[in-house]
Short mmCIF file of C-alpha atoms in Angstrom, two decimals:
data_model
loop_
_atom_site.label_atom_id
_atom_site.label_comp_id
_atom_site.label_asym_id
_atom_site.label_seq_id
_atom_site.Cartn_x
_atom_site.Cartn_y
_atom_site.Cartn_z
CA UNK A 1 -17.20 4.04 -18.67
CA UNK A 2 -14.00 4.78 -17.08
CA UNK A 3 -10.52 3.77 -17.35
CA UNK A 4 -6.68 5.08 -16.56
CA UNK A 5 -3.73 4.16 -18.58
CA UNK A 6 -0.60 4.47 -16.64
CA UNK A 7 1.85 4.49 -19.83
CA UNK A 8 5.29 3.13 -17.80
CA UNK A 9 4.85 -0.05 -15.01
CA UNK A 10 8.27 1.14 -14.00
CA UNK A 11 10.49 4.16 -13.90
CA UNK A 12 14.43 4.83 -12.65
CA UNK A 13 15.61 8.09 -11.89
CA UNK A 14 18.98 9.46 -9.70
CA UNK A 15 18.47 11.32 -6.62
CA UNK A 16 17.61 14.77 -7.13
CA UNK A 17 16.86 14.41 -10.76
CA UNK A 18 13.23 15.34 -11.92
CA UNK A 19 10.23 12.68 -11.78
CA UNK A 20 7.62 12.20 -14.27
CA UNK A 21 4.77 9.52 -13.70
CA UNK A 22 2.25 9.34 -16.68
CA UNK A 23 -1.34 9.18 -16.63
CA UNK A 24 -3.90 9.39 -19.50
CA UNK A 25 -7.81 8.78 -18.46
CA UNK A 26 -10.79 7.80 -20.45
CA UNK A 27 -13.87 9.60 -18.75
CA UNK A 28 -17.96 10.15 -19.83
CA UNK A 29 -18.52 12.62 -17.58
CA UNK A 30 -16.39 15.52 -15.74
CA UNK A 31 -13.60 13.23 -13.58
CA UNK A 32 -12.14 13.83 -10.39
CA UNK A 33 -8.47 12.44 -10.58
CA UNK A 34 -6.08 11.02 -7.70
CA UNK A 35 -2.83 10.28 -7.07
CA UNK A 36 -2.30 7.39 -4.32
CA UNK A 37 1.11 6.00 -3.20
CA UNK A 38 2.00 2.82 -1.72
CA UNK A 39 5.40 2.39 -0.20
CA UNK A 40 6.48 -1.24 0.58
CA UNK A 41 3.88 -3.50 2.51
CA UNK A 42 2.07 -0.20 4.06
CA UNK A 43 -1.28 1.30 2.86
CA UNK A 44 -1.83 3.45 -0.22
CA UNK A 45 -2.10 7.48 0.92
CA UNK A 46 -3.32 10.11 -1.35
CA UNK A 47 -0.73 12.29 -2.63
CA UNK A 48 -3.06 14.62 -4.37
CA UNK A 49 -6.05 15.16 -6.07
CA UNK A 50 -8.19 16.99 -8.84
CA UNK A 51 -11.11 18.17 -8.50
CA UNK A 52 -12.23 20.72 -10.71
CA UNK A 53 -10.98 23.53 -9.18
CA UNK A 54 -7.28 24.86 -10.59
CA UNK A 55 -6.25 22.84 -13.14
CA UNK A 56 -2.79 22.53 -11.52
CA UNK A 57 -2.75 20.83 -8.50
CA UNK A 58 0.07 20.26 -5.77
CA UNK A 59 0.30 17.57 -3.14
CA UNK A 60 2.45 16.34 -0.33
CA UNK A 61 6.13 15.76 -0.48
CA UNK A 62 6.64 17.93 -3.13
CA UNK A 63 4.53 16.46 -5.61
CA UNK A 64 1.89 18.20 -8.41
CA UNK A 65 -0.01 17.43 -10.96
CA UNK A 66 -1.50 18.79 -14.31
CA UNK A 67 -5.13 18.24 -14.87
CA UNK A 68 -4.96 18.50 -19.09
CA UNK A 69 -8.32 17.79 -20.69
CA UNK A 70 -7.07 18.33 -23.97
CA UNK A 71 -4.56 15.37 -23.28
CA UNK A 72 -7.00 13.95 -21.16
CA UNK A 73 -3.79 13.53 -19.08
CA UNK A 74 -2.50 13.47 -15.35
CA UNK A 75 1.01 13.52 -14.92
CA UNK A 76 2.53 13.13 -11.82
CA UNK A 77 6.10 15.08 -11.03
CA UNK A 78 8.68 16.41 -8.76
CA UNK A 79 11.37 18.56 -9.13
CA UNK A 80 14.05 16.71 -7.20
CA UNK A 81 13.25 12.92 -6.45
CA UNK A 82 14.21 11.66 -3.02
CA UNK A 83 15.28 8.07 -1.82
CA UNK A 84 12.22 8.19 0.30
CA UNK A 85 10.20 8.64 -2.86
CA UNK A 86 10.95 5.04 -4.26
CA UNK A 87 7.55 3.12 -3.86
CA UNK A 88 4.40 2.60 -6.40
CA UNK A 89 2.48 5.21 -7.74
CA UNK A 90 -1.68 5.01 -8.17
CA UNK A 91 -3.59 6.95 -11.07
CA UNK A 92 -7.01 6.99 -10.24
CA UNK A 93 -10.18 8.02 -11.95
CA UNK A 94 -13.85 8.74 -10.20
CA UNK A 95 -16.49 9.85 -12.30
CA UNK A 96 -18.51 12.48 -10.18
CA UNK A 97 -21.87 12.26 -12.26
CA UNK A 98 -21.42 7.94 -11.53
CA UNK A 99 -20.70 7.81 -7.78
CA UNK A 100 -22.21 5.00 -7.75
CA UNK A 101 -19.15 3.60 -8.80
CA UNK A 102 -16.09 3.64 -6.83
CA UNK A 103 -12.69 4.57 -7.65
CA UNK A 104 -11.21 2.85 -11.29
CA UNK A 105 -7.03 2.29 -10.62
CA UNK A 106 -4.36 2.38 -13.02
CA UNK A 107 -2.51 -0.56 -12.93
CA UNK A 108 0.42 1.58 -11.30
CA UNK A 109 3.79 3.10 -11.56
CA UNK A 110 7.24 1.45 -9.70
CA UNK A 111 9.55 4.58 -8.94
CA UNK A 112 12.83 3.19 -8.28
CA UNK A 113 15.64 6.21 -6.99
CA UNK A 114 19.52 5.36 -7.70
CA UNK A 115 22.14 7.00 -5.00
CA UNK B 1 -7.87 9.74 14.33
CA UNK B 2 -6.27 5.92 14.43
CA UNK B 3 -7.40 5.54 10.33
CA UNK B 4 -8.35 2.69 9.09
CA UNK B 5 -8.10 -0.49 11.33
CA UNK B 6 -7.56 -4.03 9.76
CA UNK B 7 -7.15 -7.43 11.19
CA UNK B 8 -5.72 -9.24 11.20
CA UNK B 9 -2.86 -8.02 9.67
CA UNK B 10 -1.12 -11.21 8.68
CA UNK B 11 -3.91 -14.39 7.58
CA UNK B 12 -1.99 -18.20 6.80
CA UNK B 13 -4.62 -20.90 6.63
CA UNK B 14 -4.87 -24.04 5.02
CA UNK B 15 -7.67 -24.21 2.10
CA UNK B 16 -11.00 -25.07 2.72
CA UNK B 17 -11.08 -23.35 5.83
CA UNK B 18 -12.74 -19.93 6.43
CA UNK B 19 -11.70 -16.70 7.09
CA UNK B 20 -12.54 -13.95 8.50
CA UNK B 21 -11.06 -10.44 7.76
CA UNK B 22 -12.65 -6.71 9.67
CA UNK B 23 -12.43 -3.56 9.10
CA UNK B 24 -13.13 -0.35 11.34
CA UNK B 25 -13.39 2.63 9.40
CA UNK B 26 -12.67 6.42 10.26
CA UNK B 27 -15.70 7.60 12.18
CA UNK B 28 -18.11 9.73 10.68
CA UNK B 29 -17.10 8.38 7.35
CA UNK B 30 -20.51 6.55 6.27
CA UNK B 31 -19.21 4.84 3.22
CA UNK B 32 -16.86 2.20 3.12
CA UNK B 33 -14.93 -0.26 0.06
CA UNK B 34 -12.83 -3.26 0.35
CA UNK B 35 -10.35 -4.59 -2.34
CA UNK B 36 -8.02 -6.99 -3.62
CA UNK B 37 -4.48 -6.89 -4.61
CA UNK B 38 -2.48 -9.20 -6.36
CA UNK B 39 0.48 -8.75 -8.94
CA UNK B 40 -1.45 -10.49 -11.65
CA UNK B 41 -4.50 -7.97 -11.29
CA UNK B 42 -3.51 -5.04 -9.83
CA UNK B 43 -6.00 -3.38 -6.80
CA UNK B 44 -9.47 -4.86 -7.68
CA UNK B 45 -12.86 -3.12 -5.81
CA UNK B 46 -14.53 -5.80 -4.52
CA UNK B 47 -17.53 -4.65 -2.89
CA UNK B 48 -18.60 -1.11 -1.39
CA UNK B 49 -21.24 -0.07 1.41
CA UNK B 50 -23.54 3.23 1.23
CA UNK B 51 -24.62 3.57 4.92
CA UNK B 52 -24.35 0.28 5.62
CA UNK B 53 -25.53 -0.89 3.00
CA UNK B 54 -24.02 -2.75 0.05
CA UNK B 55 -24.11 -0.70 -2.98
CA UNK B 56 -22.19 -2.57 -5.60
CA UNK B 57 -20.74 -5.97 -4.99
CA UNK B 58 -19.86 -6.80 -8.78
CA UNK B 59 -16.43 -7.29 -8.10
CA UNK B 60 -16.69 -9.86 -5.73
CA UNK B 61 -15.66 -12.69 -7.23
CA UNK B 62 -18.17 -15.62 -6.32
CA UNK B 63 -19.93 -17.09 -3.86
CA UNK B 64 -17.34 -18.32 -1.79
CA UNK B 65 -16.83 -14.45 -0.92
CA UNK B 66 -19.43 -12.44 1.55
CA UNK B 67 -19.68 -8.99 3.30
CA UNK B 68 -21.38 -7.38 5.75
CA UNK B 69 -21.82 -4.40 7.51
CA UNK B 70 -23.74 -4.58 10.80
CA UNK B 71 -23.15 -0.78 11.57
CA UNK B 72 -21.26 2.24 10.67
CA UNK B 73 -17.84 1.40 12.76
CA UNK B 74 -17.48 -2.26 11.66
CA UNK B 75 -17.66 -4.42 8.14
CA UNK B 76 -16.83 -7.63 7.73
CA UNK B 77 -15.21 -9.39 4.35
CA UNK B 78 -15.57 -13.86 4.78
CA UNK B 79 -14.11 -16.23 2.54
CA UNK B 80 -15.97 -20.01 2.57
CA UNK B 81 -14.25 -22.52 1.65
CA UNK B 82 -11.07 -20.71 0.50
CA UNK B 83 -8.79 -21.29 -1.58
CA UNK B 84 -5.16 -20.56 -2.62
CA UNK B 85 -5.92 -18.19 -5.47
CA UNK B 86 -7.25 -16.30 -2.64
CA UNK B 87 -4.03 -15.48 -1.55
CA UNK B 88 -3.42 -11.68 -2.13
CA UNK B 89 -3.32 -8.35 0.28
CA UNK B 90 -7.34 -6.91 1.30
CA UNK B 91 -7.78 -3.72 1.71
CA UNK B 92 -10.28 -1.73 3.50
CA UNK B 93 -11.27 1.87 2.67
CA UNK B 94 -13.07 4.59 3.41
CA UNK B 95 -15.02 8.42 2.66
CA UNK B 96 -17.12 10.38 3.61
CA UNK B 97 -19.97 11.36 1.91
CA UNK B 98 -18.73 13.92 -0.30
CA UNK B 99 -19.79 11.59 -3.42
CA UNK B 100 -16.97 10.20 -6.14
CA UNK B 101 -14.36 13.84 -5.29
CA UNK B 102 -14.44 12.67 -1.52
CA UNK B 103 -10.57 11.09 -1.22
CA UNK B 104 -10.67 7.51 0.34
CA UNK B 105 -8.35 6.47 3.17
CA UNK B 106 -6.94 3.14 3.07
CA UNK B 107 -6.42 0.55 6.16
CA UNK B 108 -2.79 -0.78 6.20
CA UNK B 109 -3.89 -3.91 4.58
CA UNK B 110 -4.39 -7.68 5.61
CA UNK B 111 -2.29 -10.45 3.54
CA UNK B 112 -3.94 -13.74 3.53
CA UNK B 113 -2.09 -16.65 2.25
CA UNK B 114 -4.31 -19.56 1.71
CA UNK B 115 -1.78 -22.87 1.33
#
């Protein structure tokens, strides 16, 4: 079975300070890993995803992530945060060798940017 | 491509009566999910379709709930008799076939208050 901790329901940082969004998963089988975002009342996008390929993995607005099997870890970050940034933050886990199965969320992150 | 089409995207209805919430996926995307948000529960799949057909509807919560997909550019998700722990946002998504690593796209969402 499946499963994605995301270890903090909420997170503060200041404008242009670094962001870090953690992820751990619990996988059977080789995962692919996503990063969705949902800004107020809108649709959640994909920011990113993993896939197998380089371990290290960068998305839009700045974003990357670090595929860590060791960990079995996904951590979201971003050098600088931006105001536009402030919205809630998906980990997601798929499980290629169970497609039948769609995609197992994390119960999500709240990134709140201060001025 | 227009994405993901919901509607509608604003639901109020008194309980007990029906409703009636459709989705249009991307075209040439042959598999399709819908799911339910809430703050107690987080984003919950309910059901998804395989080619029109339903795959896994395990998370649909009881009878009262019902899907369809009559072809590849339309699904539908019903609610009979509903009621006000129905209220919550539905979303519609949907891949291609590139199996569990194929990234979903999400419809902007239809929140249904049941009163």
């Amino acid at each position: 079975a499946q499963s994605v901790t995301q270890l903090d329901s909420h997170v503060s940082v200041s404008e242009g300070t670094p962001v870090l969004l953690r992820c751990n998963y619990s996988s059977s089988y080789s995962p692919s890993l996503f990063w969705y975002v949902q800004h107020p009342n809108k649709g959640l996008q994909l920011l990113l995803k993993y896939t197998s390929a380089a371990t290290l993995v960068k998305g839009i607005n700045g974003f990357e992530a670090e595929f860590k099997k060791s960990e079995t870890s996904f951590h979201l970050t971003k050098p600088s945060a931006h105001m536009s940034d402030a919205a809630e933050y998906f980990c997601v886990v798929s499980d290629r060798d169970t497609g039948r199965r769609a995609l197992t969320f994390g119960s999500g992150t709240r990134l709140q940017v201060q001025p | 491509d227009a994405g993901v089409i919901q509607s509608p995207r604003h639901e109020v209805t008194e309980m007990g009566q029906e409703v009636t919430l459709r989705c249009k996926p991307i075209s040439g995307h042959n598999s399709l999910f819908w799911y339910r948000q809430t703050m107690m529960r987080g984003l919950e799949l309910l059901i998804y379709f395989n080619n029109n057909v339903p795959i896994d509807d395990s998370g649909m919560p009881e009878d009262r709930f019902s899907a369809k997909m009559p072809n590849a550019s339309f699904s539908t998700l019903k609610i009979q008799p509903s009621e006000p722990r129905d209220s919550a946002v539905y979303f519609c998504a949907s891949r291609t076939s590139g199996g569990a690593s194929a990234e979903q796209y999400f419809g902007p969402g239809t929140r249904l208050t049941v009163t």
